[in-house]
C-alpha atoms as a printed R data frame, in Angstrom:
    type eleno elety resid chain resno       x       y      z
1   ATOM     1    CA   UNK     A     1 113.722  18.067 27.651
2   ATOM     2    CA   UNK     A     2 110.480  18.723 25.996
3   ATOM     3    CA   UNK     A     3 110.696  16.681 23.454
4   ATOM     4    CA   UNK     A     4 110.931  13.537 25.186
5   ATOM     5    CA   UNK     A     5 107.751  14.071 27.444
6   ATOM     6    CA   UNK     A     6 105.878  15.039 23.937
7   ATOM     7    CA   UNK     A     7 106.672  11.939 22.750
8   ATOM     8    CA   UNK     A     8 104.509   9.848 25.487
9   ATOM     9    CA   UNK     A     9 102.083  12.185 25.399
10  ATOM    10    CA   UNK     A    10 102.158  11.590 21.426
11  ATOM    11    CA   UNK     A    11 102.298   7.287 21.774
12  ATOM    12    CA   UNK     A    12  99.131   8.544 24.919
13  ATOM    13    CA   UNK     A    13  97.080   9.822 22.168
14  ATOM    14    CA   UNK     A    14  97.445   6.840 19.946
15  ATOM    15    CA   UNK     A    15  97.318   4.551 23.027
16  ATOM    16    CA   UNK     A    16  93.515   6.456 22.970
17  ATOM    17    CA   UNK     A    17  92.800   5.692 19.674
18  ATOM    18    CA   UNK     A    18  93.569   1.837 20.221
19  ATOM    19    CA   UNK     A    19  91.150   2.250 23.411
20  ATOM    20    CA   UNK     A    20  88.223   3.604 21.488
21  ATOM    21    CA   UNK     A    21  88.357   1.019 18.949
22  ATOM    22    CA   UNK     A    22  88.448  -1.429 21.492
23  ATOM    23    CA   UNK     A    23  85.606  -0.147 22.803
24  ATOM    24    CA   UNK     A    24  83.378   0.191 19.942
25  ATOM    25    CA   UNK     A    25  84.412  -3.870 19.739
26  ATOM    26    CA   UNK     A    26  82.791  -3.956 23.368
27  ATOM    27    CA   UNK     A    27  80.036  -2.037 22.651
28  ATOM    28    CA   UNK     A    28  78.972  -4.369 19.460
29  ATOM    29    CA   UNK     A    29  79.855  -7.293 22.064
30  ATOM    30    CA   UNK     A    30  77.643  -5.625 24.880
31  ATOM    31    CA   UNK     A    31  74.440  -5.263 22.198
32  ATOM    32    CA   UNK     A    32  75.028  -8.078 20.746
33  ATOM    33    CA   UNK     A    33  76.333  -7.905 17.736
34  ATOM    34    CA   UNK     A    34  79.687  -9.862 16.740
35  ATOM    35    CA   UNK     A    35  82.576  -8.087 17.511
36  ATOM    36    CA   UNK     A    36  85.670  -8.349 15.544
37  ATOM    37    CA   UNK     A    37  87.497 -11.090 18.029
38  ATOM    38    CA   UNK     A    38  90.598 -11.186 15.497
39  ATOM    39    CA   UNK     A    39  90.587  -6.974 15.886
40  ATOM    40    CA   UNK     A    40  90.227  -7.125 19.482
41  ATOM    41    CA   UNK     A    41  93.190  -9.543 20.032
42  ATOM    42    CA   UNK     A    42  95.907  -7.774 17.922
43  ATOM    43    CA   UNK     A    43  94.850  -4.774 19.506
44  ATOM    44    CA   UNK     A    44  95.920  -6.477 23.176
45  ATOM    45    CA   UNK     A    45  98.427  -7.843 21.925
46  ATOM    46    CA   UNK     A    46 100.051  -4.497 20.587
47  ATOM    47    CA   UNK     A    47  99.126  -2.825 24.510
48  ATOM    48    CA   UNK     A    48 100.279  -5.670 26.644
49  ATOM    49    CA   UNK     A    49 103.329  -5.638 23.912
50  ATOM    50    CA   UNK     A    50 104.539  -2.386 23.264
51  ATOM    51    CA   UNK     A    51 103.346   0.438 26.676
52  ATOM    52    CA   UNK     A    52 103.487  -2.470 28.689
53  ATOM    53    CA   UNK     A    53 107.048  -3.666 27.641
54  ATOM    54    CA   UNK     A    54 108.742   0.408 26.363
55  ATOM    55    CA   UNK     A    55 106.638   2.571 27.526
56  ATOM    56    CA   UNK     A    56 105.421   2.381 31.498
57  ATOM    57    CA   UNK     A    57 109.544   0.906 32.597
58  ATOM    58    CA   UNK     A    58 110.312   4.198 30.317
59  ATOM    59    CA   UNK     A    59 108.243   6.757 32.289
60  ATOM    60    CA   UNK     A    60 108.494   4.268 35.828
61  ATOM    61    CA   UNK     A    61 112.651   5.923 35.057
62  ATOM    62    CA   UNK     A    62 111.363   9.245 34.873
63  ATOM    63    CA   UNK     A    63 109.300   9.464 37.891
64  ATOM    64    CA   UNK     A    64 112.225   8.007 39.619
65  ATOM    65    CA   UNK     A    65 114.463  10.540 38.285
66  ATOM    66    CA   UNK     A    66 111.689  13.156 39.825
67  ATOM    67    CA   UNK     A    67 111.519  11.559 43.102
68  ATOM    68    CA   UNK     A    68 115.474  12.287 43.030
69  ATOM    69    CA   UNK     A    69 114.394  15.851 42.272
70  ATOM    70    CA   UNK     A    70 111.567  16.519 45.268
71  ATOM    71    CA   UNK     A    71 110.571  13.478 47.181
72  ATOM    72    CA   UNK     A    72 106.911  15.502 47.461
73  ATOM    73    CA   UNK     A    73 105.532  13.543 44.316
74  ATOM    74    CA   UNK     A    74 106.211  10.044 46.050
75  ATOM    75    CA   UNK     A    75 102.801   8.985 46.612
76  ATOM    76    CA   UNK     A    76 101.552   9.620 43.323
77  ATOM    77    CA   UNK     A    77 104.890   7.951 41.337
78  ATOM    78    CA   UNK     A    78 104.424   4.899 43.748
79  ATOM    79    CA   UNK     A    79 100.181   5.178 42.721
80  ATOM    80    CA   UNK     A    80 101.149   5.389 39.038
81  ATOM    81    CA   UNK     A    81 103.527   2.702 39.305
82  ATOM    82    CA   UNK     A    82 101.222   0.588 40.682
83  ATOM    83    CA   UNK     A    83  98.868   1.298 38.311
84  ATOM    84    CA   UNK     A    84 101.371   0.207 35.354
85  ATOM    85    CA   UNK     A    85 101.418  -3.434 36.952
86  ATOM    86    CA   UNK     A    86  97.251  -3.333 37.500
87  ATOM    87    CA   UNK     A    87  97.233  -2.803 33.598
88  ATOM    88    CA   UNK     A    88  99.850  -5.110 32.700
89  ATOM    89    CA   UNK     A    89  98.108  -7.726 35.114
90  ATOM    90    CA   UNK     A    90  94.679  -7.186 33.687
91  ATOM    91    CA   UNK     A    91  95.366  -6.657 29.838
92  ATOM    92    CA   UNK     A    92  97.679 -10.187 29.733
93  ATOM    93    CA   UNK     A    93  94.419 -11.946 31.351
94  ATOM    94    CA   UNK     A    94  91.898  -9.997 29.036
95  ATOM    95    CA   UNK     A    95  94.454 -10.908 26.185
96  ATOM    96    CA   UNK     A    96  94.876 -14.527 26.998
97  ATOM    97    CA   UNK     A    97  90.981 -14.647 27.218
98  ATOM    98    CA   UNK     A    98  90.326 -13.472 24.144
99  ATOM    99    CA   UNK     A    99  93.305 -16.032 22.195
100 ATOM   100    CA   UNK     A   100  91.200 -18.535 24.452
101 ATOM   101    CA   UNK     A   101  88.340 -17.089 22.064
102 ATOM   102    CA   UNK     A   102  89.677 -17.305 19.069
103 ATOM   103    CA   UNK     A   103  90.907 -20.488 19.251
104 ATOM   104    CA   UNK     A   104  87.401 -21.602 19.651
105 ATOM   105    CA   UNK     A   105  86.825 -21.186 23.882
106 ATOM   106    CA   UNK     A   106  83.032 -20.758 24.824
107 ATOM   107    CA   UNK     A   107  83.507 -18.405 27.534
108 ATOM   108    CA   UNK     A   108  81.091 -15.861 29.695
109 ATOM   109    CA   UNK     A   109  80.157 -13.021 28.300
110 ATOM   110    CA   UNK     A   110  80.916 -11.021 31.753
111 ATOM   111    CA   UNK     A   111  84.669 -12.548 31.426
112 ATOM   112    CA   UNK     A   112  84.758 -10.628 28.377
113 ATOM   113    CA   UNK     A   113  82.562  -7.146 28.293
114 ATOM   114    CA   UNK     A   114  83.524  -5.892 32.053
115 ATOM   115    CA   UNK     A   115  86.988  -6.762 31.974
116 ATOM   116    CA   UNK     A   116  87.801  -4.817 28.442
117 ATOM   117    CA   UNK     A   117  85.391  -1.819 29.792
118 ATOM   118    CA   UNK     A   118  87.289  -1.481 32.987
119 ATOM   119    CA   UNK     A   119  90.506  -2.080 31.313
120 ATOM   120    CA   UNK     A   120  89.488   1.060 29.233
121 ATOM   121    CA   UNK     A   121  88.261   3.225 31.373
122 ATOM   122    CA   UNK     A   122  91.674   2.373 34.158
123 ATOM   123    CA   UNK     A   123  93.638   3.318 31.212
124 ATOM   124    CA   UNK     A   124  92.159   6.608 30.221
125 ATOM   125    CA   UNK     A   125  92.203   7.665 33.765
126 ATOM   126    CA   UNK     A   126  95.871   6.325 34.038
127 ATOM   127    CA   UNK     A   127  96.951   8.470 31.238
128 ATOM   128    CA   UNK     A   128  95.076  11.659 32.661
129 ATOM   129    CA   UNK     A   129  96.980  10.537 35.498
130 ATOM   130    CA   UNK     A   130 100.079  11.351 34.168
131 ATOM   131    CA   UNK     A   131  99.610  14.200 31.373
132 ATOM   132    CA   UNK     A   132  98.355  16.281 34.100
133 ATOM   133    CA   UNK     A   133 100.270  15.755 37.268
134 ATOM   134    CA   UNK     A   134 103.731  13.840 36.503
135 ATOM   135    CA   UNK     A   135 104.098  15.041 32.778
136 ATOM   136    CA   UNK     A   136 104.195  18.539 33.693
137 ATOM   137    CA   UNK     A   137 106.468  18.028 36.863
138 ATOM   138    CA   UNK     A   138 109.027  16.052 34.513
139 ATOM   139    CA   UNK     A   139 109.130  19.193 31.847
140 ATOM   140    CA   UNK     A   140 110.152  21.891 34.446
141 ATOM   141    CA   UNK     A   141 112.087  19.751 37.054
142 ATOM   142    CA   UNK     A   142 113.954  17.971 34.550
143 ATOM   143    CA   UNK     A   143 117.701  18.876 33.648
144 ATOM   144    CA   UNK     A   144 119.247  17.108 30.167
145 ATOM   145    CA   UNK     A   145 121.309  15.002 32.202
146 ATOM   146    CA   UNK     A   146 118.233  12.904 33.608
147 ATOM   147    CA   UNK     A   147 117.280  13.101 30.207
148 ATOM   148    CA   UNK     A   148 121.067  11.407 29.276
149 ATOM   149    CA   UNK     A   149 120.392   8.880 32.405
150 ATOM   150    CA   UNK     A   150 116.717   7.937 31.440
151 ATOM   151    CA   UNK     A   151 117.829   6.966 27.908
152 ATOM   152    CA   UNK     A   152 120.871   5.097 29.167
153 ATOM   153    CA   UNK     A   153 118.364   3.356 31.838
154 ATOM   154    CA   UNK     A   154 115.764   2.671 29.505
155 ATOM   155    CA   UNK     A   155 115.149   1.070 25.949
156 ATOM   156    CA   UNK     A   156 113.140   1.192 23.068
157 ATOM   157    CA   UNK     A   157 111.581  -0.342 20.221
158 ATOM   158    CA   UNK     A   158 110.281   1.615 17.364
159 ATOM   159    CA   UNK     A   159 106.515   0.958 17.405
160 ATOM   160    CA   UNK     A   160 105.087  -1.596 15.514
161 ATOM   161    CA   UNK     A   161 101.917   0.176 14.614
162 ATOM   162    CA   UNK     A   162 102.614   3.651 14.470
163 ATOM   163    CA   UNK     A   163 106.009   4.265 14.038
164 ATOM   164    CA   UNK     A   164 108.194   4.553 10.271
165 ATOM   165    CA   UNK     A   165 106.880   0.729  9.434
166 ATOM   166    CA   UNK     A   166 103.560  -0.710 10.170
167 ATOM   167    CA   UNK     A   167 104.597  -4.345 11.614
168 ATOM   168    CA   UNK     A   168 102.241  -6.969  9.531
169 ATOM   169    CA   UNK     A   169 100.386  -8.406 12.406
170 ATOM   170    CA   UNK     A   170  99.247  -4.703 13.126
171 ATOM   171    CA   UNK     A   171  97.818  -4.064  9.447
172 ATOM   172    CA   UNK     A   172  94.109  -4.961  9.923
173 ATOM   173    CA   UNK     A   173  94.738  -2.514 13.247
174 ATOM   174    CA   UNK     A   174  96.052   0.230 11.498
175 ATOM   175    CA   UNK     A   175  93.522   0.149  9.143
176 ATOM   176    CA   UNK     A   176  90.654   0.298 11.359
177 ATOM   177    CA   UNK     A   177  92.446   3.475 13.304
178 ATOM   178    CA   UNK     A   178  92.690   4.995  9.797
179 ATOM   179    CA   UNK     A   179  89.176   4.444  8.683
180 ATOM   180    CA   UNK     A   180  87.613   6.375 11.778
181 ATOM   181    CA   UNK     A   181  90.205   9.262 12.190
182 ATOM   182    CA   UNK     A   182  90.736   9.795  8.288
183 ATOM   183    CA   UNK     A   183  94.601   8.748  8.080
184 ATOM   184    CA   UNK     A   184  96.056   8.639  4.504
185 ATOM   185    CA   UNK     A   185  99.175   6.289  5.315
186 ATOM   186    CA   UNK     A   186  97.256   2.750  5.903
187 ATOM   187    CA   UNK     A   187  97.804   0.514  2.808
């Protein structure tokens, strides 16, 4: 079902918007200008509570189904599953550091800037790998029955930024995205 992969690709587009916004704040930080720490924290809150909890586990189930059809991609599947864990762990650490800064902790610059840029770069490369390799295979190889099993094994939740209703916590994040891309839905 190409529709399922299309949804994952669409989510990747949205994640890239957030990574771009985070990177812009990190660039301000690098230039010695004050970034919006709350905005950065909210972005990381979203990234650790939506993609890490709903999107990546769904991909893991999809990739496992692929292996049942053809085990030749085992190494790629294992690598992407490992990357999901690395993304979740590094995102959680960065989020904790940002929360500490928000709460008044003094933190060396390298505790924010370098891990933040690494997170952004790694995440983008990870999505590229999924889209160019395993999403293509999933579209070709998985059947309707596979998708039914995938849907039964995974849980979903409306996207708190890009779904039908924007959660209050993320309204500022959404406004920043809307300003950047000219979307008229930000209220």
